[in-house]
Short mmCIF file of C-alpha atoms in Angstrom, two decimals:
data_model
loop_
_atom_site.label_atom_id
_atom_site.label_comp_id
_atom_site.label_asym_id
_atom_site.label_seq_id
_atom_site.Cartn_x
_atom_site.Cartn_y
_atom_site.Cartn_z
CA MET A 1 185.75 173.91 115.11
CA THR A 2 185.13 171.76 118.21
CA ILE A 3 181.97 171.09 119.87
CA TYR A 4 182.08 169.88 123.49
CA ILE A 5 179.27 167.86 124.69
CA TYR A 6 179.38 167.46 128.65
CA VAL A 7 177.49 164.52 129.99
CA GLU A 8 177.42 162.80 133.18
CA GLY A 9 179.24 159.66 132.64
CA LYS A 10 180.63 156.73 130.60
CA SER A 11 177.15 155.18 129.89
CA ASP A 12 176.18 158.54 128.27
CA VAL A 13 179.22 158.78 126.00
CA ALA A 14 178.73 155.11 125.17
CA GLY A 15 175.09 155.69 124.15
CA LEU A 16 175.67 158.86 122.25
CA VAL A 17 178.69 157.68 120.46
CA ALA A 18 176.65 154.72 119.14
CA LEU A 19 173.99 157.01 117.98
CA LEU A 20 176.00 159.82 116.49
CA THR A 21 179.17 157.87 115.20
CA PRO A 22 177.95 157.97 111.35
CA TYR A 23 177.08 161.58 111.65
CA ARG A 24 180.30 162.54 113.35
CA GLN A 25 182.14 160.94 110.63
CA GLN A 26 180.23 163.05 108.19
CA TYR A 27 180.82 166.35 109.88
CA GLY A 28 184.52 165.31 110.93
CA GLN A 29 185.31 165.27 107.03
CA ALA A 30 184.63 168.99 107.10
CA GLY A 31 187.21 169.31 109.98
CA ILE A 32 184.58 169.44 112.69
CA ALA A 33 185.21 167.63 115.91
CA ALA A 34 182.81 166.56 118.59
CA ARG A 35 184.19 165.64 122.06
CA LEU A 36 181.93 163.89 124.52
CA VAL A 37 183.09 164.75 128.03
CA PRO A 38 182.11 162.85 131.10
CA LEU A 39 182.09 164.99 134.25
CA LYS A 40 181.41 162.11 136.78
CA GLY A 41 177.71 162.63 137.63
CA LYS A 42 175.10 165.31 137.89
CA ASP A 43 176.58 166.92 141.02
CA GLN A 44 180.11 167.47 139.45
CA LEU A 45 178.74 168.57 136.22
CA LEU A 46 176.66 171.34 137.80
CA ARG A 47 179.77 172.37 139.76
CA LYS A 48 182.00 172.32 136.82
CA VAL A 49 179.84 173.51 133.96
CA GLY A 50 180.59 177.16 134.72
CA PRO A 51 184.55 177.13 134.57
CA ARG A 52 184.68 174.44 132.14
CA ALA A 53 182.39 175.93 129.59
CA TYR A 54 184.18 179.24 130.01
CA ALA A 55 187.41 177.79 129.49
CA ASP A 56 186.61 175.77 126.46
CA LEU A 57 184.67 178.66 124.69
CA ARG A 58 187.38 181.12 125.48
CA GLU A 59 190.27 178.91 124.19
CA GLU A 60 188.59 178.68 120.76
CA SER A 61 186.60 181.43 119.24
CA ASP A 62 184.57 179.09 117.07
CA SER A 63 183.96 176.36 119.73
CA HIS A 64 180.60 175.43 121.02
CA VAL A 65 179.72 173.77 124.17
CA VAL A 66 176.47 171.50 124.93
CA ALA A 67 175.56 170.86 128.41
CA MET A 68 173.71 167.58 128.72
CA PRO A 69 173.08 166.33 132.42
CA ASP A 70 170.09 164.13 133.36
CA LEU A 71 166.99 166.07 134.59
CA TYR A 72 166.60 163.19 137.04
CA PRO A 73 167.02 163.40 139.93
CA MET A 74 165.81 166.88 141.01
CA ALA A 75 164.62 166.89 144.79
CA LYS A 76 168.03 166.12 146.04
CA PHE A 77 169.14 169.48 144.81
CA ASP A 78 166.49 171.34 146.72
CA PRO A 79 168.57 172.63 149.66
CA THR A 80 171.72 173.59 147.38
CA PRO A 81 172.66 176.35 145.19
CA TYR A 82 171.75 174.06 142.16
CA ALA A 83 168.06 173.79 142.94
CA HIS A 84 165.59 173.26 140.12
CA ASP A 85 162.25 171.63 139.78
CA SER A 86 161.56 171.20 136.02
CA TYR A 87 163.50 171.15 132.61
CA GLU A 88 163.06 174.86 132.12
CA ALA A 89 164.48 175.54 135.51
CA LEU A 90 167.50 173.38 134.84
CA VAL A 91 168.39 174.94 131.60
CA GLY A 92 168.02 178.41 133.36
CA LEU A 93 170.54 177.08 135.95
CA LEU A 94 173.03 175.89 133.52
CA ARG A 95 173.03 179.21 131.67
CA ARG A 96 173.25 181.01 134.94
CA LEU A 97 176.35 179.05 136.15
CA VAL A 98 178.03 179.81 132.95
CA ARG A 99 177.09 183.42 133.08
CA THR A 100 178.09 183.86 136.68
CA HIS A 101 181.64 182.34 136.17
CA ALA A 102 182.18 184.59 133.18
CA GLN A 103 181.34 187.67 135.22
CA SER A 104 183.67 186.40 137.93
CA GLU A 105 186.45 186.51 135.26
CA ARG A 106 185.52 190.15 134.63
CA CYS A 107 184.22 189.63 131.25
CA SER A 108 182.16 192.67 129.73
CA SER A 109 178.55 192.13 129.17
CA SER A 110 178.96 191.70 125.30
CA GLU A 111 181.77 189.06 126.09
CA VAL A 112 179.34 187.29 128.49
CA ALA A 113 176.70 187.35 125.70
CA GLY A 114 179.02 186.31 122.84
CA LEU A 115 179.99 183.15 125.19
CA LEU A 116 176.44 182.24 125.90
CA ASP A 117 175.61 182.49 122.13
CA ARG A 118 177.79 179.34 121.88
CA PHE A 119 176.48 177.67 124.97
CA TYR A 120 173.64 175.19 124.58
CA PRO A 121 171.78 173.61 127.64
CA PHE A 122 170.09 170.41 126.53
CA PRO A 123 169.25 168.19 129.70
CA LEU A 124 168.19 164.63 129.01
CA SER A 125 164.57 164.04 130.00
CA HIS A 126 164.92 162.31 132.36
CA ASP A 127 168.10 160.35 131.33
CA LEU A 128 169.84 158.93 128.42
CA GLU A 129 167.48 155.86 128.41
CA VAL A 130 164.75 158.10 127.01
CA LEU A 131 166.29 157.53 123.59
CA LEU A 132 165.94 153.90 124.08
CA LEU A 133 162.13 154.33 124.82
CA ALA A 134 161.76 156.51 121.80
CA ALA A 135 163.42 153.75 119.71
CA HIS A 136 161.18 151.28 121.10
CA GLU A 137 160.92 149.20 117.91
CA GLU A 138 164.65 148.69 117.98
CA LEU A 139 164.38 148.04 121.73
CA ARG A 140 161.93 145.29 121.19
CA ARG A 141 164.24 143.70 118.59
CA HIS A 142 167.01 143.68 121.01
CA LEU A 143 164.95 142.35 123.76
CA ARG A 144 163.13 139.68 121.47
CA ALA A 145 159.75 141.00 122.94
CA PRO A 146 157.07 139.18 121.27
CA GLY A 147 154.78 142.27 120.77
CA SER A 148 155.15 146.14 120.79
CA LEU A 149 156.49 147.94 123.65
CA ALA A 150 154.50 151.00 122.78
CA ASN A 151 152.11 150.50 125.72
CA ALA A 152 154.90 150.07 128.27
CA PHE A 153 155.56 153.94 128.78
CA ARG A 154 154.10 157.31 128.52
CA HIS A 155 154.19 159.23 125.37
CA PRO A 156 156.11 161.10 124.31
CA ALA A 157 158.91 159.27 125.93
CA GLU A 158 160.29 162.41 127.58
CA ASP A 159 157.31 162.79 129.70
CA GLN A 160 158.15 159.99 131.98
CA ASP A 161 157.48 160.65 135.68
CA ASP A 162 160.54 161.94 137.68
CA GLN A 163 159.75 159.13 140.24
CA LYS A 164 160.11 156.43 137.70
CA PRO A 165 162.74 157.71 134.97
CA PRO A 166 163.26 155.91 131.74
CA LYS A 167 166.07 154.03 132.99
CA GLN A 168 163.85 152.55 135.53
CA VAL A 169 161.35 151.48 132.93
CA ILE A 170 164.27 150.24 130.77
CA ASP A 171 165.50 148.05 133.73
CA GLU A 172 161.88 146.48 134.19
CA LEU A 173 161.68 145.77 130.44
CA PHE A 174 165.01 143.94 130.51
CA LEU A 175 163.98 141.73 133.68
CA ARG A 176 160.72 140.91 132.03
CA HIS A 177 161.97 139.85 128.74
CA ARG A 178 165.66 138.97 129.06
CA LYS A 179 165.63 137.84 132.66
CA THR A 180 168.71 140.07 133.22
CA ARG A 181 169.36 143.60 134.57
CA TYR A 182 169.91 146.47 132.23
CA LYS A 183 173.60 147.36 131.84
CA PRO A 184 173.84 150.97 130.43
CA THR A 185 177.47 150.89 128.96
CA ILE A 186 176.47 147.57 127.12
CA HIS A 187 172.83 147.62 126.19
CA ALA A 188 172.21 151.35 125.33
CA PRO A 189 175.07 151.14 122.54
CA ALA A 190 173.71 147.96 121.36
CA VAL A 191 170.38 149.41 120.75
CA LEU A 192 171.22 152.95 119.64
CA ARG A 193 173.93 151.98 116.92
CA ASN A 194 170.93 150.69 114.96
CA VAL A 195 169.01 153.88 115.26
CA SER A 196 169.58 156.98 113.01
CA PRO A 197 169.37 160.55 114.54
CA GLY A 198 167.07 161.45 111.88
CA GLU A 199 164.54 158.91 112.85
CA LEU A 200 164.70 159.84 116.51
CA ARG A 201 164.11 163.65 115.46
CA THR A 202 161.12 162.85 113.57
CA SER A 203 159.67 160.17 115.89
CA GLY A 204 157.80 162.94 118.02
CA GLU A 205 158.86 160.92 121.22
CA CYS A 206 161.89 163.37 122.05
CA PRO A 207 160.91 166.86 121.08
CA ARG A 208 163.63 168.27 123.44
CA PHE A 209 166.48 165.95 122.16
CA ALA A 210 165.24 166.79 118.71
CA LYS A 211 166.18 170.33 119.40
CA PHE A 212 169.56 169.44 120.18
CA LEU A 213 170.01 167.39 117.06
CA SER A 214 168.65 170.45 115.07
CA VAL A 215 171.04 172.73 116.85
CA LEU A 216 173.89 170.14 116.10
CA GLU A 217 172.97 170.21 112.51
CA ARG A 218 172.87 173.91 112.31
CA ILE A 219 176.12 174.27 113.87
CA THR A 220 177.83 171.71 111.69
CA GLY A 221 176.00 172.58 108.51
CA VAL A 222 175.78 168.89 107.69
CA PRO A 223 172.27 167.18 107.32
CA LEU A 224 171.31 164.65 109.83
CA PRO A 225 171.43 161.01 108.36
#
């Protein structure tokens, strides 16, 4: 079995690998592989998700596909076929893109339904850095901040404003406490490798990401660490 996780870029891969590596090793022993696939930005992910998911789901009858674009930004897509103005709208768009491509390949209604049963849209709200906010105590240790960071952002962490997504909040925290700019491919893994997926799921800060972790647990049959 292969689980394909489509993300926007290398920083998403680096962060999720750091978070999930111990868990991936566990279900890897059961012959399950997870491939994190960077699709070069939100624009490209939305363009490619239909044909790419169709191909990956058709090639292996027991494969699964997770689409995990950032929710941010949204307004730039208003004049395009990929318009969405909320998390729920983006979820619907991702499912529609896969369904439309499968129909264009002349799949029957039952075949389309079968493919969609193995397709899981789980956008990041609003970007990967929401996980760093959710793990704010580990982030505090990494930043060597003198006190709690809990008052530095909205709770739950997924409720940040689209005009000030988690990545911007994290950058400000790095400038304030480390006098340096946040570097996603370096700093996100450094924080997340010390966080367990189970802790994130029960933190209450990322209910949408928690659903992704629960689906991953259900697909693999292996309990989260």
